[in-house]
PDB file of C-alpha atoms in Angstrom:
ATOM      1  CA  MET W   1      -5.269   3.188 -20.934  1.00  0.00           C
ATOM      2  CA  LEU W   2      -5.500   0.666 -18.047  1.00  0.00           C
ATOM      3  CA  ALA W   3      -6.474  -2.994 -18.008  1.00  0.00           C
ATOM      4  CA  VAL W   4      -6.079  -5.945 -15.635  1.00  0.00           C
ATOM      5  CA  TRP W   5      -4.237  -9.052 -16.778  1.00  0.00           C
ATOM      6  CA  SER W   6      -4.002 -12.341 -14.917  1.00  0.00           C
ATOM      7  CA  VAL W   7      -0.893 -14.098 -16.189  1.00  0.00           C
ATOM      8  CA  ASP W   8      -1.879 -17.339 -14.450  1.00  0.00           C
ATOM      9  CA  GLN W   9      -5.458 -18.645 -14.602  1.00  0.00           C
ATOM     10  CA  SER W  10      -5.324 -19.405 -10.873  1.00  0.00           C
ATOM     11  CA  PHE W  11      -5.682 -15.633 -10.326  1.00  0.00           C
ATOM     12  CA  ALA W  12      -8.567 -15.220 -12.798  1.00  0.00           C
ATOM     13  CA  GLY W  13     -11.177 -14.672 -10.079  1.00  0.00           C
ATOM     14  CA  GLU W  14      -9.080 -12.090  -8.267  1.00  0.00           C
ATOM     15  CA  ALA W  15      -8.280 -10.361 -11.571  1.00  0.00           C
ATOM     16  CA  SER W  16     -11.943 -10.280 -12.555  1.00  0.00           C
ATOM     17  CA  LEU W  17     -12.912  -8.703  -9.226  1.00  0.00           C
ATOM     18  CA  LEU W  18     -10.123  -6.112  -9.503  1.00  0.00           C
ATOM     19  CA  ALA W  19     -11.121  -5.208 -13.088  1.00  0.00           C
ATOM     20  CA  GLN W  20     -14.713  -4.847 -11.944  1.00  0.00           C
ATOM     21  CA  GLN W  21     -13.737  -2.627  -8.984  1.00  0.00           C
ATOM     22  CA  LEU W  22     -11.646  -0.386 -11.237  1.00  0.00           C
ATOM     23  CA  SER W  23     -14.143  -0.461 -14.129  1.00  0.00           C
ATOM     24  CA  VAL W  24     -11.424  -1.465 -16.585  1.00  0.00           C
ATOM     25  CA  PRO W  25     -11.121  -4.332 -19.083  1.00  0.00           C
ATOM     26  CA  LEU W  26      -9.952  -7.770 -18.015  1.00  0.00           C
ATOM     27  CA  LEU W  27      -7.461  -9.303 -20.438  1.00  0.00           C
ATOM     28  CA  SER W  28      -6.894 -13.007 -20.850  1.00  0.00           C
ATOM     29  CA  ASP W  29      -3.872 -12.676 -23.108  1.00  0.00           C
ATOM     30  CA  VAL W  30      -1.518  -9.828 -23.911  1.00  0.00           C
ATOM     31  CA  ASP W  31       0.331  -9.407 -27.186  1.00  0.00           C
ATOM     32  CA  GLU W  32       2.095  -6.405 -28.755  1.00  0.00           C
ATOM     33  CA  HIS W  33      -1.142  -4.969 -30.132  1.00  0.00           C
ATOM     34  CA  THR W  34      -2.809  -5.183 -26.717  1.00  0.00           C
ATOM     35  CA  ARG W  35       0.225  -3.614 -25.044  1.00  0.00           C
ATOM     36  CA  ALA W  36      -0.067  -0.663 -27.403  1.00  0.00           C
ATOM     37  CA  ALA W  37      -3.774  -0.266 -26.599  1.00  0.00           C
ATOM     38  CA  TYR W  38      -3.204  -0.467 -22.838  1.00  0.00           C
ATOM     39  CA  PRO W  39       0.035   1.250 -21.820  1.00  0.00           C
ATOM     40  CA  PHE W  40      -0.761   0.530 -18.154  1.00  0.00           C
ATOM     41  CA  LEU W  41      -1.440  -3.043 -17.042  1.00  0.00           C
ATOM     42  CA  LEU W  42      -2.237  -4.239 -13.557  1.00  0.00           C
ATOM     43  CA  VAL W  43      -0.670  -7.690 -13.704  1.00  0.00           C
ATOM     44  CA  LEU W  44      -1.481 -10.519 -11.295  1.00  0.00           C
ATOM     45  CA  THR W  45       1.163 -13.224 -10.926  1.00  0.00           C
ATOM     46  CA  VAL W  46       2.456 -15.575  -8.253  1.00  0.00           C
ATOM     47  CA  GLN W  47       4.648 -12.676  -7.045  1.00  0.00           C
ATOM     48  CA  GLY W  48       1.557 -10.502  -6.520  1.00  0.00           C
ATOM     49  CA  CYS W  49      -0.049  -7.497  -8.163  1.00  0.00           C
ATOM     50  CA  SER W  50       2.105  -5.021 -10.043  1.00  0.00           C
ATOM     51  CA  LEU W  51       1.632  -2.095 -12.380  1.00  0.00           C
ATOM     52  CA  LEU W  52       3.402  -2.530 -15.689  1.00  0.00           C
ATOM     53  CA  GLN W  53       4.146   0.500 -17.857  1.00  0.00           C
ATOM     54  CA  GLY W  54       6.307  -0.451 -20.789  1.00  0.00           C
ATOM     55  CA  LYS W  55       9.227  -2.299 -19.229  1.00  0.00           C
ATOM     56  CA  GLN W  56       8.857  -0.593 -15.840  1.00  0.00           C
ATOM     57  CA  ARG W  57       7.146  -2.594 -13.108  1.00  0.00           C
ATOM     58  CA  SER W  58       5.902  -1.086  -9.818  1.00  0.00           C
ATOM     59  CA  ALA W  59       4.781  -3.180  -6.866  1.00  0.00           C
ATOM     60  CA  VAL W  60       4.563  -2.990  -3.094  1.00  0.00           C
ATOM     61  CA  ASP W  61       6.810  -5.488  -1.332  1.00  0.00           C
ATOM     62  CA  PHE W  62       7.223  -5.275   2.431  1.00  0.00           C
ATOM     63  CA  VAL W  63       8.677  -8.790   2.648  1.00  0.00           C
ATOM     64  CA  ALA W  64      11.885  -8.380   0.624  1.00  0.00           C
ATOM     65  CA  GLY W  65      14.087  -5.753  -0.954  1.00  0.00           C
ATOM     66  CA  ALA W  66      14.494  -2.259   0.436  1.00  0.00           C
ATOM     67  CA  SER W  67      11.665  -2.625   2.968  1.00  0.00           C
ATOM     68  CA  ARG W  68      13.250  -5.735   4.482  1.00  0.00           C
ATOM     69  CA  LEU W  69      16.667  -4.095   4.615  1.00  0.00           C
ATOM     70  CA  ARG W  70      15.311  -0.952   6.250  1.00  0.00           C
ATOM     71  CA  ARG W  71      13.216  -2.990   8.710  1.00  0.00           C
ATOM     72  CA  LEU W  72      16.185  -5.071   9.802  1.00  0.00           C
ATOM     73  CA  HIS W  73      18.956  -2.456   9.626  1.00  0.00           C
ATOM     74  CA  GLY W  74      17.194   0.933   9.592  1.00  0.00           C
ATOM     75  CA  GLY W  75      17.948   3.883  11.802  1.00  0.00           C
ATOM     76  CA  GLY W  76      15.245   3.189  14.376  1.00  0.00           C
ATOM     77  CA  ARG W  77      14.013   6.177  16.366  1.00  0.00           C
ATOM     78  CA  GLY W  78      16.899   8.295  15.102  1.00  0.00           C
ATOM     79  CA  GLN W  79      15.435   8.434  11.588  1.00  0.00           C
ATOM     80  CA  PRO W  80      14.183  11.831  10.386  1.00  0.00           C
ATOM     81  CA  ILE W  81      10.660  10.437   9.908  1.00  0.00           C
ATOM     82  CA  ALA W  82      10.573   9.317  13.555  1.00  0.00           C
ATOM     83  CA  LYS W  83      11.656  12.748  14.712  1.00  0.00           C
ATOM     84  CA  ALA W  84       9.140  14.426  12.386  1.00  0.00           C
ATOM     85  CA  ILE W  85       6.187  12.704  14.054  1.00  0.00           C
ATOM     86  CA  GLY W  86       7.507  13.169  17.593  1.00  0.00           C
ATOM     87  CA  ILE W  87       8.954   9.781  18.482  1.00  0.00           C
ATOM     88  CA  LYS W  88      11.700  10.332  20.989  1.00  0.00           C
ATOM     89  CA  SER W  89      13.741   7.983  23.114  1.00  0.00           C
ATOM     90  CA  GLY W  90      10.847   7.713  25.587  1.00  0.00           C
ATOM     91  CA  ASN W  91       7.892   5.400  25.370  1.00  0.00           C
ATOM     92  CA  ILE W  92       5.512   7.727  23.528  1.00  0.00           C
ATOM     93  CA  ILE W  93       4.518   6.160  20.242  1.00  0.00           C
ATOM     94  CA  PRO W  94       1.825   8.201  18.474  1.00  0.00           C
ATOM     95  CA  SER W  95      -0.924   6.888  16.242  1.00  0.00           C
ATOM     96  CA  VAL W  96      -0.529   8.330  12.754  1.00  0.00           C
ATOM     97  CA  LEU W  97      -2.730   9.141   9.803  1.00  0.00           C
ATOM     98  CA  ASP W  98      -0.662   8.930   6.605  1.00  0.00           C
ATOM     99  CA  ALA W  99      -2.716  11.297   4.464  1.00  0.00           C
ATOM    100  CA  THR W 100      -0.802  10.517   1.262  1.00  0.00           C
ATOM    101  CA  ALA W 101      -0.055   6.795   1.569  1.00  0.00           C
ATOM    102  CA  GLY W 102       1.084   6.196  -2.008  1.00  0.00           C
ATOM    103  CA  LEU W 103       2.892   2.855  -2.042  1.00  0.00           C
ATOM    104  CA  GLY W 104       3.160   2.768   1.751  1.00  0.00           C
ATOM    105  CA  GLY W 105       6.897   3.214   2.324  1.00  0.00           C
ATOM    106  CA  ASP W 106       6.594   5.869   5.025  1.00  0.00           C
ATOM    107  CA  ALA W 107       3.653   4.128   6.706  1.00  0.00           C
ATOM    108  CA  PHE W 108       5.635   0.893   6.809  1.00  0.00           C
ATOM    109  CA  VAL W 109       8.575   2.621   8.508  1.00  0.00           C
ATOM    110  CA  LEU W 110       6.219   4.202  11.046  1.00  0.00           C
ATOM    111  CA  ALA W 111       4.548   0.844  11.729  1.00  0.00           C
ATOM    112  CA  THR W 112       8.009  -0.699  12.117  1.00  0.00           C
ATOM    113  CA  LEU W 113       8.651   1.885  14.846  1.00  0.00           C
ATOM    114  CA  GLY W 114       5.498   0.721  16.648  1.00  0.00           C
ATOM    115  CA  CYS W 115       2.975   3.314  15.424  1.00  0.00           C
ATOM    116  CA  ARG W 116      -0.575   2.391  14.524  1.00  0.00           C
ATOM    117  CA  VAL W 117      -1.013   3.905  11.059  1.00  0.00           C
ATOM    118  CA  GLN W 118      -4.128   4.724   9.059  1.00  0.00           C
ATOM    119  CA  LEU W 119      -3.159   4.877   5.383  1.00  0.00           C
ATOM    120  CA  CYS W 120      -5.395   7.053   3.196  1.00  0.00           C
ATOM    121  CA  GLU W 121      -5.066   6.401  -0.507  1.00  0.00           C
ATOM    122  CA  ARG W 122      -7.574   7.786  -2.979  1.00  0.00           C
ATOM    123  CA  SER W 123      -5.978   6.391  -6.157  1.00  0.00           C
ATOM    124  CA  PRO W 124      -7.666   3.049  -6.879  1.00  0.00           C
ATOM    125  CA  VAL W 125      -4.533   1.710  -8.607  1.00  0.00           C
ATOM    126  CA  ALA W 126      -2.156   2.695  -5.787  1.00  0.00           C
ATOM    127  CA  HIS W 127      -4.697   1.302  -3.299  1.00  0.00           C
ATOM    128  CA  ALA W 128      -4.803  -2.023  -5.170  1.00  0.00           C
ATOM    129  CA  LEU W 129      -0.996  -2.295  -5.148  1.00  0.00           C
ATOM    130  CA  LEU W 130      -0.782  -1.360  -1.480  1.00  0.00           C
ATOM    131  CA  HIS W 131      -3.585  -3.753  -0.534  1.00  0.00           C
ATOM    132  CA  ASP W 132      -1.746  -6.563  -2.311  1.00  0.00           C
ATOM    133  CA  GLY W 133       1.564  -5.731  -0.578  1.00  0.00           C
ATOM    134  CA  ILE W 134      -0.062  -5.748   2.860  1.00  0.00           C
ATOM    135  CA  ALA W 135      -1.905  -8.996   2.113  1.00  0.00           C
ATOM    136  CA  ARG W 136       1.318 -10.730   1.002  1.00  0.00           C
ATOM    137  CA  ALA W 137       3.128  -9.507   4.122  1.00  0.00           C
ATOM    138  CA  ASN W 138       0.278 -10.902   6.244  1.00  0.00           C
ATOM    139  CA  ARG W 139       0.819 -14.322   4.656  1.00  0.00           C
ATOM    140  CA  CYS W 140       4.573 -14.470   5.214  1.00  0.00           C
ATOM    141  CA  GLU W 141       6.116 -16.790   7.784  1.00  0.00           C
ATOM    142  CA  GLU W 142       7.850 -14.022   9.728  1.00  0.00           C
ATOM    143  CA  GLN W 143       5.749 -13.205  12.798  1.00  0.00           C
ATOM    144  CA  SER W 144       7.479  -9.853  13.378  1.00  0.00           C
ATOM    145  CA  LEU W 145       6.520  -8.688   9.870  1.00  0.00           C
ATOM    146  CA  ARG W 146       2.907  -9.769  10.362  1.00  0.00           C
ATOM    147  CA  GLU W 147       2.852  -7.752  13.609  1.00  0.00           C
ATOM    148  CA  ILE W 148       4.129  -4.679  11.754  1.00  0.00           C
ATOM    149  CA  VAL W 149       1.531  -4.808   8.982  1.00  0.00           C
ATOM    150  CA  ALA W 150      -1.183  -5.484  11.566  1.00  0.00           C
ATOM    151  CA  ARG W 151      -0.555  -1.906  12.728  1.00  0.00           C
ATOM    152  CA  MET W 152      -1.306  -0.632   9.205  1.00  0.00           C
ATOM    153  CA  HIS W 153      -4.970   0.064   8.386  1.00  0.00           C
ATOM    154  CA  LEU W 154      -5.527   0.835   4.695  1.00  0.00           C
ATOM    155  CA  LEU W 155      -8.424   3.089   3.714  1.00  0.00           C
ATOM    156  CA  ALA W 156      -9.622   3.746   0.159  1.00  0.00           C
ATOM    157  CA  VAL W 157     -10.568   7.360   0.874  1.00  0.00           C
ATOM    158  CA  ASP W 158      -9.616  10.919   0.155  1.00  0.00           C
ATOM    159  CA  SER W 159      -7.686  12.021   3.240  1.00  0.00           C
ATOM    160  CA  LYS W 160      -9.323  15.448   3.324  1.00  0.00           C
ATOM    161  CA  GLN W 161     -12.788  13.892   3.589  1.00  0.00           C
ATOM    162  CA  HIS W 162     -11.553  11.309   6.096  1.00  0.00           C
ATOM    163  CA  MET W 163     -10.085  14.025   8.336  1.00  0.00           C
ATOM    164  CA  GLN W 164     -13.312  16.026   8.122  1.00  0.00           C
ATOM    165  CA  ASN W 165     -15.221  12.905   9.176  1.00  0.00           C
ATOM    166  CA  LEU W 166     -12.845  12.392  12.092  1.00  0.00           C
ATOM    167  CA  LEU W 167     -13.443  15.976  13.239  1.00  0.00           C
ATOM    168  CA  THR W 168     -17.215  15.667  13.069  1.00  0.00           C
ATOM    169  CA  ASP W 169     -17.335  12.191  14.651  1.00  0.00           C
ATOM    170  CA  ASN W 170     -18.825  10.699  11.465  1.00  0.00           C
ATOM    171  CA  SER W 171     -16.126   8.059  11.440  1.00  0.00           C
ATOM    172  CA  SER W 172     -15.573   5.019  13.600  1.00  0.00           C
ATOM    173  CA  ALA W 173     -11.834   5.265  12.902  1.00  0.00           C
ATOM    174  CA  GLU W 174      -9.394   6.097  15.660  1.00  0.00           C
ATOM    175  CA  LYS W 175      -8.471   9.764  15.838  1.00  0.00           C
ATOM    176  CA  PRO W 176      -4.729   9.960  15.200  1.00  0.00           C
ATOM    177  CA  ASP W 177      -2.214  11.818  17.310  1.00  0.00           C
ATOM    178  CA  VAL W 178      -0.294  12.922  14.203  1.00  0.00           C
ATOM    179  CA  VAL W 179      -1.218  13.608  10.587  1.00  0.00           C
ATOM    180  CA  PHE W 180       1.709  12.781   8.324  1.00  0.00           C
ATOM    181  CA  LEU W 181       1.736  14.427   4.922  1.00  0.00           C
ATOM    182  CA  ASP W 182       4.410  13.723   2.332  1.00  0.00           C
ATOM    183  CA  PRO W 183       3.260  15.037  -1.050  1.00  0.00           C
ATOM    184  CA  MET W 184       6.609  13.967  -2.620  1.00  0.00           C
TER     185      MET W 184
END
């Protein structure tokens, strides 16, 4: 059902490693027959890693699009998400564990507001997309964006197990002030 495809040979090494991590086939070329055999493709291109399902493409992009617009013109501390985790007009900025990171939209907003955020994502595919989005944001020229993503710490873990480890001191991770849970 899932395979990794590097459109450009310059990403062949990265694609091979990703296919190995996910235990899925690595494709060198994709035609109609291959598309039928693998309805989900993790595609590596110059634009980054994306999940292709039919004609629908999903990717994590903190540099442009909706994330950029929200970062530059969002509602700041007046946003519902800021209120939900306890950010007020004062100087208290909690550390947050995003227990259901998904594609990182909420975590990015929280990091934009100054929070240090641990992102737990147990889906290997969602983790790969999120890892790629954070890595691309770290390489951008905009210092303020690099500072935001520096506050985001991505973990490939089940949040329930991670929280149990935090409670029993089996983890070296920072204990968060707030656990944020958005199951969609």
